[in-house]
C-alpha positions as a printed NumPy array, in Angstrom:
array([[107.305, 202.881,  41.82 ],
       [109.634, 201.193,  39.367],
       [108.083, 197.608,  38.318],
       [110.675, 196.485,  38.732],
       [110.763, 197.118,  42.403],
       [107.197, 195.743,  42.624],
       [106.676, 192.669,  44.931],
       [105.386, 190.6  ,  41.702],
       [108.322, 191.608,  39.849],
       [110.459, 190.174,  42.996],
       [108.967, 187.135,  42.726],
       [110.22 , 186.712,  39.194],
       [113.461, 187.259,  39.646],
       [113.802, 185.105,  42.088],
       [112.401, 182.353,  39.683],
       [114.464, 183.512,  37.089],
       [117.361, 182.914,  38.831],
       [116.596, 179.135,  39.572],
       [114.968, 178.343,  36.004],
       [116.693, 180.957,  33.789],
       [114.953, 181.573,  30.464],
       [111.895, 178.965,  31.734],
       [108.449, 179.98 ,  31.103],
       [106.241, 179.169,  33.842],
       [102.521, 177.897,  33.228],
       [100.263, 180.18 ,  34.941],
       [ 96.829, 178.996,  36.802],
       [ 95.288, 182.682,  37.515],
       [ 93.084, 183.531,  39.676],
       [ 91.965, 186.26 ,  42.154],
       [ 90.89 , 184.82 ,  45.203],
       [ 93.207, 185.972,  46.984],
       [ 95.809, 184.256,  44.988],
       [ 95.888, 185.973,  41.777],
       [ 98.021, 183.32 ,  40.382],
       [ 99.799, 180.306,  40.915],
       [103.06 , 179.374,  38.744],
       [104.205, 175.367,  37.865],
       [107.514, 174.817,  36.899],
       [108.028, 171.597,  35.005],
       [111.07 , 169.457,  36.786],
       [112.803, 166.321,  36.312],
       [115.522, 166.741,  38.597],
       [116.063, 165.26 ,  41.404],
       [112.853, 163.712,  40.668],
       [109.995, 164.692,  38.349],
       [107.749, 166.978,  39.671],
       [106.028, 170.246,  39.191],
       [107.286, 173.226,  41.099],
       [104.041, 175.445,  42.168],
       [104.455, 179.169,  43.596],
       [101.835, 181.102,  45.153],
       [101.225, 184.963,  44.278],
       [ 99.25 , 186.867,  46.99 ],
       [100.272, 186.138,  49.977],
       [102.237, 189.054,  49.834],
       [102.385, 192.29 ,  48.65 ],
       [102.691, 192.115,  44.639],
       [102.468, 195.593,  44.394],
       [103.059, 199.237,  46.416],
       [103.027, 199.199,  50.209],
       [ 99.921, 198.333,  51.702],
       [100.575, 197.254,  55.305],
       [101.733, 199.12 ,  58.344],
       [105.026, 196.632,  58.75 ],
       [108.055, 197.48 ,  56.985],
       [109.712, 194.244,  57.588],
       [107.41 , 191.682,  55.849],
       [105.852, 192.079,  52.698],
       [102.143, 190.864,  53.032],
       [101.81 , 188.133,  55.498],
       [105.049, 187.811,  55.477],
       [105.361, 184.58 ,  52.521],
       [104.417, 183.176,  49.521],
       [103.431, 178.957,  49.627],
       [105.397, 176.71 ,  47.263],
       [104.027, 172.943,  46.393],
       [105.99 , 170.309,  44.911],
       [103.949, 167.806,  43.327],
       [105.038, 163.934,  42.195],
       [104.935, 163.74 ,  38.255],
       [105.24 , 161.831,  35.385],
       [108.131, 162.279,  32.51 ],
       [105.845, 163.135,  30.03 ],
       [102.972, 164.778,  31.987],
       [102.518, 168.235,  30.133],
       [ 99.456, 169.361,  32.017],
       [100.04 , 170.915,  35.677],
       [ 97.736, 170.334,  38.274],
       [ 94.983, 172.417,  38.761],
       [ 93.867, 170.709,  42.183],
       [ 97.282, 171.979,  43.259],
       [ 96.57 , 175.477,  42.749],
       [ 92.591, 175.08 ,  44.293],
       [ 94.432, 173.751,  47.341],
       [ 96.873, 176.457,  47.772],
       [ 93.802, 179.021,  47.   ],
       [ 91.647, 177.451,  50.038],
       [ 95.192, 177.536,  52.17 ],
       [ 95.139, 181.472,  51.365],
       [ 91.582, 181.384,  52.073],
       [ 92.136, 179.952,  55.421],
       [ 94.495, 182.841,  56.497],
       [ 92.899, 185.51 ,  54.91 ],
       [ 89.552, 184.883,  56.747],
       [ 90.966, 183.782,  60.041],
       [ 93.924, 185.865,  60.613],
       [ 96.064, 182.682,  61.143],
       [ 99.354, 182.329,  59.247],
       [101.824, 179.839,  58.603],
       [105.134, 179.137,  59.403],
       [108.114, 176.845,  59.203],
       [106.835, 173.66 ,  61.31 ],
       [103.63 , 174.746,  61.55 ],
       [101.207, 171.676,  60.703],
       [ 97.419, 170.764,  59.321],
       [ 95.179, 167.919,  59.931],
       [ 93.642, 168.315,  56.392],
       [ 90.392, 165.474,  57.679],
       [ 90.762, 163.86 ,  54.711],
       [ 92.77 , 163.079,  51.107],
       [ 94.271, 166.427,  49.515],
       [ 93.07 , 165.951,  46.69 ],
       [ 89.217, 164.742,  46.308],
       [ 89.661, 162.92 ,  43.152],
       [ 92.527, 160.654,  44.337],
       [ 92.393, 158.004,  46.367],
       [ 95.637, 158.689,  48.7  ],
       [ 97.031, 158.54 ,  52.025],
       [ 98.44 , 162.008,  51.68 ],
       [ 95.399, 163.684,  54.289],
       [ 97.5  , 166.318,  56.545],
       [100.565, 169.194,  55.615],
       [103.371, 170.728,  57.117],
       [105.214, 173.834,  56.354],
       [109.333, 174.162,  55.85 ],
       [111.12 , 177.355,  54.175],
       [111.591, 176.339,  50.808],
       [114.884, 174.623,  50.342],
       [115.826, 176.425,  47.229],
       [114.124, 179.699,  46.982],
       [114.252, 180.738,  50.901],
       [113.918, 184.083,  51.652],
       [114.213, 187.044,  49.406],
       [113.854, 190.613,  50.085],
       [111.703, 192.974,  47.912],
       [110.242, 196.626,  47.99 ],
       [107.985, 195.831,  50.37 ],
       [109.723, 193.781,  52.479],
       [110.742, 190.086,  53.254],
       [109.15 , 187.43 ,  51.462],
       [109.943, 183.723,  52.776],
       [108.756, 180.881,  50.161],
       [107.061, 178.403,  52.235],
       [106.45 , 174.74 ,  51.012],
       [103.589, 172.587,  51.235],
       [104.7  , 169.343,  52.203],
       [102.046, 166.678,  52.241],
       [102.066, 163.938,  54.474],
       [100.331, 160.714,  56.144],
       [ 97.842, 160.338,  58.717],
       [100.501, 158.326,  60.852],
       [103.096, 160.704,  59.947],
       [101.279, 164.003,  61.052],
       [100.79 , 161.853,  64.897],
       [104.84 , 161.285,  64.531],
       [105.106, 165.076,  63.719],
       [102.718, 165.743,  67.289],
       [104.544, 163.25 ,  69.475],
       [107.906, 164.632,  68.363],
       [108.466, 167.544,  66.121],
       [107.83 , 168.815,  62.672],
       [111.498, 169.348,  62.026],
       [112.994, 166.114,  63.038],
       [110.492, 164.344,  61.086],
       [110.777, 166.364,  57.561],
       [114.666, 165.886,  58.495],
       [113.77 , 162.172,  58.035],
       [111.197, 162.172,  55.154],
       [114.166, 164.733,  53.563],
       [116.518, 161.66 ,  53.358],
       [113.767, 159.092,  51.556],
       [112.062, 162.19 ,  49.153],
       [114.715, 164.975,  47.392],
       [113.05 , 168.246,  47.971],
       [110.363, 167.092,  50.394],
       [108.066, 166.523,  46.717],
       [104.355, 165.419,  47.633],
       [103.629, 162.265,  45.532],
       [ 99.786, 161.067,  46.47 ],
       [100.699, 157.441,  45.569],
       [103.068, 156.863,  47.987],
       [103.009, 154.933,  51.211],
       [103.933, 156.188,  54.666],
       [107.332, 156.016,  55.665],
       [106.412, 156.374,  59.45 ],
       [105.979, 152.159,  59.383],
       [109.643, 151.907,  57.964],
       [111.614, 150.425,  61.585],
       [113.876, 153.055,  60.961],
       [111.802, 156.196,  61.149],
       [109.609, 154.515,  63.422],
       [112.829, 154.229,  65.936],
       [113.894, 157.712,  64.984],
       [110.897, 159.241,  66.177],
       [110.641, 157.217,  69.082],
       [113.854, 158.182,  70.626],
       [113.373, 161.643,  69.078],
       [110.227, 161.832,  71.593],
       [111.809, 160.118,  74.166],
       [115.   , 162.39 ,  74.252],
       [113.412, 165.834,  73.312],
       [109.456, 165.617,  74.178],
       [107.208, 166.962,  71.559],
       [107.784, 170.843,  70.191],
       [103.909, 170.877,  69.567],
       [102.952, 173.915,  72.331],
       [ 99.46 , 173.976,  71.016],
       [ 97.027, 172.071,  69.475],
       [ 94.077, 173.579,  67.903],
       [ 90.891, 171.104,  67.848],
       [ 87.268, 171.585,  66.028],
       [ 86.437, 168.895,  68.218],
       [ 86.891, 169.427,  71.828],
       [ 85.283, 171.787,  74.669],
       [ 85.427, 171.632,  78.417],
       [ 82.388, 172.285,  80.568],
       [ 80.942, 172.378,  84.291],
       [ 79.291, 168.608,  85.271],
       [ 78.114, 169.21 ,  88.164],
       [ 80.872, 168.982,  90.682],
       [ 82.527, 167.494,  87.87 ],
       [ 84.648, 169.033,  84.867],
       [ 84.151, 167.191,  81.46 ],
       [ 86.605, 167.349,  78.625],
       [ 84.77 , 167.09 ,  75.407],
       [ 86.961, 165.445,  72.233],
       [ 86.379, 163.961,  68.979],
       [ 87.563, 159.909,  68.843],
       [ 89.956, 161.462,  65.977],
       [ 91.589, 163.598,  67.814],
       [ 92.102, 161.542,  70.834],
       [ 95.432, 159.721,  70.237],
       [ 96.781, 162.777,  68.972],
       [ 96.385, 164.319,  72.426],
       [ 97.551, 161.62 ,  74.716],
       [100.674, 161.322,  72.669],
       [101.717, 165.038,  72.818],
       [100.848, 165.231,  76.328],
       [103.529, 162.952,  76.76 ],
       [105.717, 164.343,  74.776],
       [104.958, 167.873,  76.405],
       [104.481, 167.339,  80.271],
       [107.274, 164.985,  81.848],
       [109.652, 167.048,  80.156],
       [108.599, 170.076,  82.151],
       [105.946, 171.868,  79.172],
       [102.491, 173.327,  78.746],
       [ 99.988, 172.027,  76.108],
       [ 97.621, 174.138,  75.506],
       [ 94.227, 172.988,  73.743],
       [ 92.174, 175.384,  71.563],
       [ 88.453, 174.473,  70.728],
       [ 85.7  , 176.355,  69.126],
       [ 84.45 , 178.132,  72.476],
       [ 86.833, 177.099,  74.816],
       [ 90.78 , 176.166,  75.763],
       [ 92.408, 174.364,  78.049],
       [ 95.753, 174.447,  79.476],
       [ 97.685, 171.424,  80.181],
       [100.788, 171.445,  83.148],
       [102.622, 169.03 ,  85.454],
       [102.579, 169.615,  89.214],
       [100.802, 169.126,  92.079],
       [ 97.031, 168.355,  90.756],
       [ 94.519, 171.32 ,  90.269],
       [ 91.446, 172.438,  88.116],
       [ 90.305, 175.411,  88.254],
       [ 89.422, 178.445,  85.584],
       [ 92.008, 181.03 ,  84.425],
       [ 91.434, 184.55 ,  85.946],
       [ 90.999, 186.628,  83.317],
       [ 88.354, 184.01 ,  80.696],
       [ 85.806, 181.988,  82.567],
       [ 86.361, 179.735,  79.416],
       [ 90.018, 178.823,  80.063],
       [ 90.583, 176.228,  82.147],
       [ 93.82 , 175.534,  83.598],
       [ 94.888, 171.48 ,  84.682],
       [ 97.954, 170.645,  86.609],
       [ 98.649, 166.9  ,  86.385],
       [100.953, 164.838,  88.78 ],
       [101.995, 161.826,  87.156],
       [ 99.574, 159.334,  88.135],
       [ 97.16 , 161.736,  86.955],
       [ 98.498, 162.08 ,  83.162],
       [ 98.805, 158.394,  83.101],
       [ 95.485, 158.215,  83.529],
       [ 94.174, 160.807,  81.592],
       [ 96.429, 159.329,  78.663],
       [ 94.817, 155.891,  79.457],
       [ 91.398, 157.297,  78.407],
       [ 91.817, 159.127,  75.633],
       [ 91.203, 156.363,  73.009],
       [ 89.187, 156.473,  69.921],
       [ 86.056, 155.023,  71.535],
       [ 82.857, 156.6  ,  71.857],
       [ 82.055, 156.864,  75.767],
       [ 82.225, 158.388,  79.037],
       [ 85.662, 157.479,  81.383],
       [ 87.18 , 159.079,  84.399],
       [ 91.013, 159.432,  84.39 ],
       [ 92.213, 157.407,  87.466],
       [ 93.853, 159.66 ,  89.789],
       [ 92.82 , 162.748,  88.249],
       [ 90.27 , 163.542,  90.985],
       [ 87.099, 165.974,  89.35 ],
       [ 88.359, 165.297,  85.41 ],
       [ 85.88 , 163.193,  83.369],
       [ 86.308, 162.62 ,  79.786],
       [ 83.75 , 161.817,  77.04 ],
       [ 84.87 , 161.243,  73.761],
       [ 82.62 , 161.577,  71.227],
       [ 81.945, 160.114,  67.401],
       [ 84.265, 161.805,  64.859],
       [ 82.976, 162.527,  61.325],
       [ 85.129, 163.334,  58.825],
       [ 83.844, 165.426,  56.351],
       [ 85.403, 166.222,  52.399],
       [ 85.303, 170.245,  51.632],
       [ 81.511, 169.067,  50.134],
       [ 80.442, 168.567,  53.682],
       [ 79.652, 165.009,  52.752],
       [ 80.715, 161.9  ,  55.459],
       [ 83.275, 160.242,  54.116],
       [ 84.732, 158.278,  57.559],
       [ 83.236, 157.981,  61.313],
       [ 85.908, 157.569,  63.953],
       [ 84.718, 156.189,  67.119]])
């Protein structure tokens, strides 16, 4: 195959074209990345411009699907700097190497508006409020088409813990639109504060949610499980993830929407109607819940980050029991209990 035709060679050009005769500096690496590329900026604001490569397919044709090249994307980061900063940062390019880890071993990829609860700071040397991401198409390198197919640059974009439950009660899209307008080129700086107290977004959001419900369909969970309590059925969730769930349950259900709940071992699916509980009928671990309104009022009344045992008014056999949430850092060490 010409090299020049190779994916890695597509990937060039394409940064040649937006930083013509720029030399990039290279962190390399082969796990799976086998290199990550920071582009010094100062325009619109400084920051460094980091791009993944292995995501995709930097050389001949490997995969079965001659649309997408790889999995389909390679990430891009953009990452608050100082003027005079000469040094790009490494953590950066460890954090987009455990992102490719994450899809490699699980089989999960990302998307534009796709989201992750991160359980703690980004970056473990930092002390910042920048603990979740969501994804957007890069807003200057989209999409580019190579030998081996399509190859969409998706960006990192860091954000708060109050932010990421704005982005669940409404939608990842309407809130980057928002964060767009405050931060050129959606750049993660760790210093900064969250924007989702500002009475403007706040409002935003709130009548985003009101008007359009939440686009979150699914909501995958470490910490909750369902099980059989006798004549009873107990939902099992981590005081963490609590508030999360209440508020896209009510962005999801009056407006006529399923939210579905993936744990560990078990799922459960989330509709309005007339009341019912019962187990899908193809996965004894699936459990399917049709609320009526009282019901998801009080469901939503007892999913609070306190430890205990409550049962949802009106929502007949349901019991919850929310449990203590530790956060962990990547070390496995506690760094926060919730609950």
């Amino acid at each position: 195959m010409d090299p020049e035709a190779s994916g890695w060679a597509a990937i060039d050009a394409a940064l040649a074209r937006l930083y013509p005769g720029a030399a990039p500096r290279f962190a390399r690496g082969h796990d799976p990345l086998e290199a990550v590329a920071f582009f010094p900026r100062l325009e619109p604001i400084p920051h460094w411009h980091a791009i993944s490569y292995g995501m995709s397919e930097l050389y001949g044709k490997q995969t079965d699907n001659p649309e997408e090249s790889g999995w389909g994307f390679e990430f891009t980061f953009r990452i608050a700097r100082r003027p005079a900063e000469t040094e790009p940062p490494i953590w950066a390019a460890n954090f987009l190497q455990n992102l490719a880890r994450y899809v490699y071993q699980t089989g999960n990829w990302f998307e534009p508006n796709h989201h992750m609860d991160l359980n703690g700071p980004i970056a473990l040397d930092r002390d910042t409020l920048i603990r979740a991401v969501v994804f957007a198409e890069d807003p200057e390198l989209g999409t580019i088409a190579t030998a081996n197919g399509t190859v969409q640059f998706l960006q990192v974009v860091g954000i708060t813990p109050d932010e990421y439950e704005a982005t669940q009660a409404w939608s990842v899209h309407g809130f980057l639109e928002l964060l767009a307008r405050r931060i050129p080129l959606l750049v993660t700086d760790l210093d900064r504060a969250s924007v989702a107290d500002e009475p403007e977004v706040a409002e935003a959001v709130e009548e985003g949610r009101r008007v359009d419900g939440s686009a979150t369909a699914t909501l995958a969970l470490a910490e909750f499980g369902w099980r059989p309590d006798g004549d009873l059925v107990r939902l099992v969730l981590g005081a963490h993830v609590a508030p999360r769930v209440a508020q896209t349950l009510l962005g999801r259900l009056p407006f006529g929407r399923t939210l579905r709940l993936d744990g560990p071992e078990s799922s459960v699916e989330f509709s309005s109607g007339s009341f019912f509980v019962g187990t899908a009928q193809d996965a004894d671990d699936q459990l399917q819940v049709a609320l009526t309104g009282e019901a998801l009022d009080g469901l939503v009344a007892v999913l609070v980050p306190v430890a205990g045992v409550r049962a949802p008014a009106g929502a007949g056999p349901l019991v919850v029991e929310i449990v203590r949430s530790l956060i962990r850092d990547p070390g496995g060490n506690i760094v926060r209990t919730v609950g």
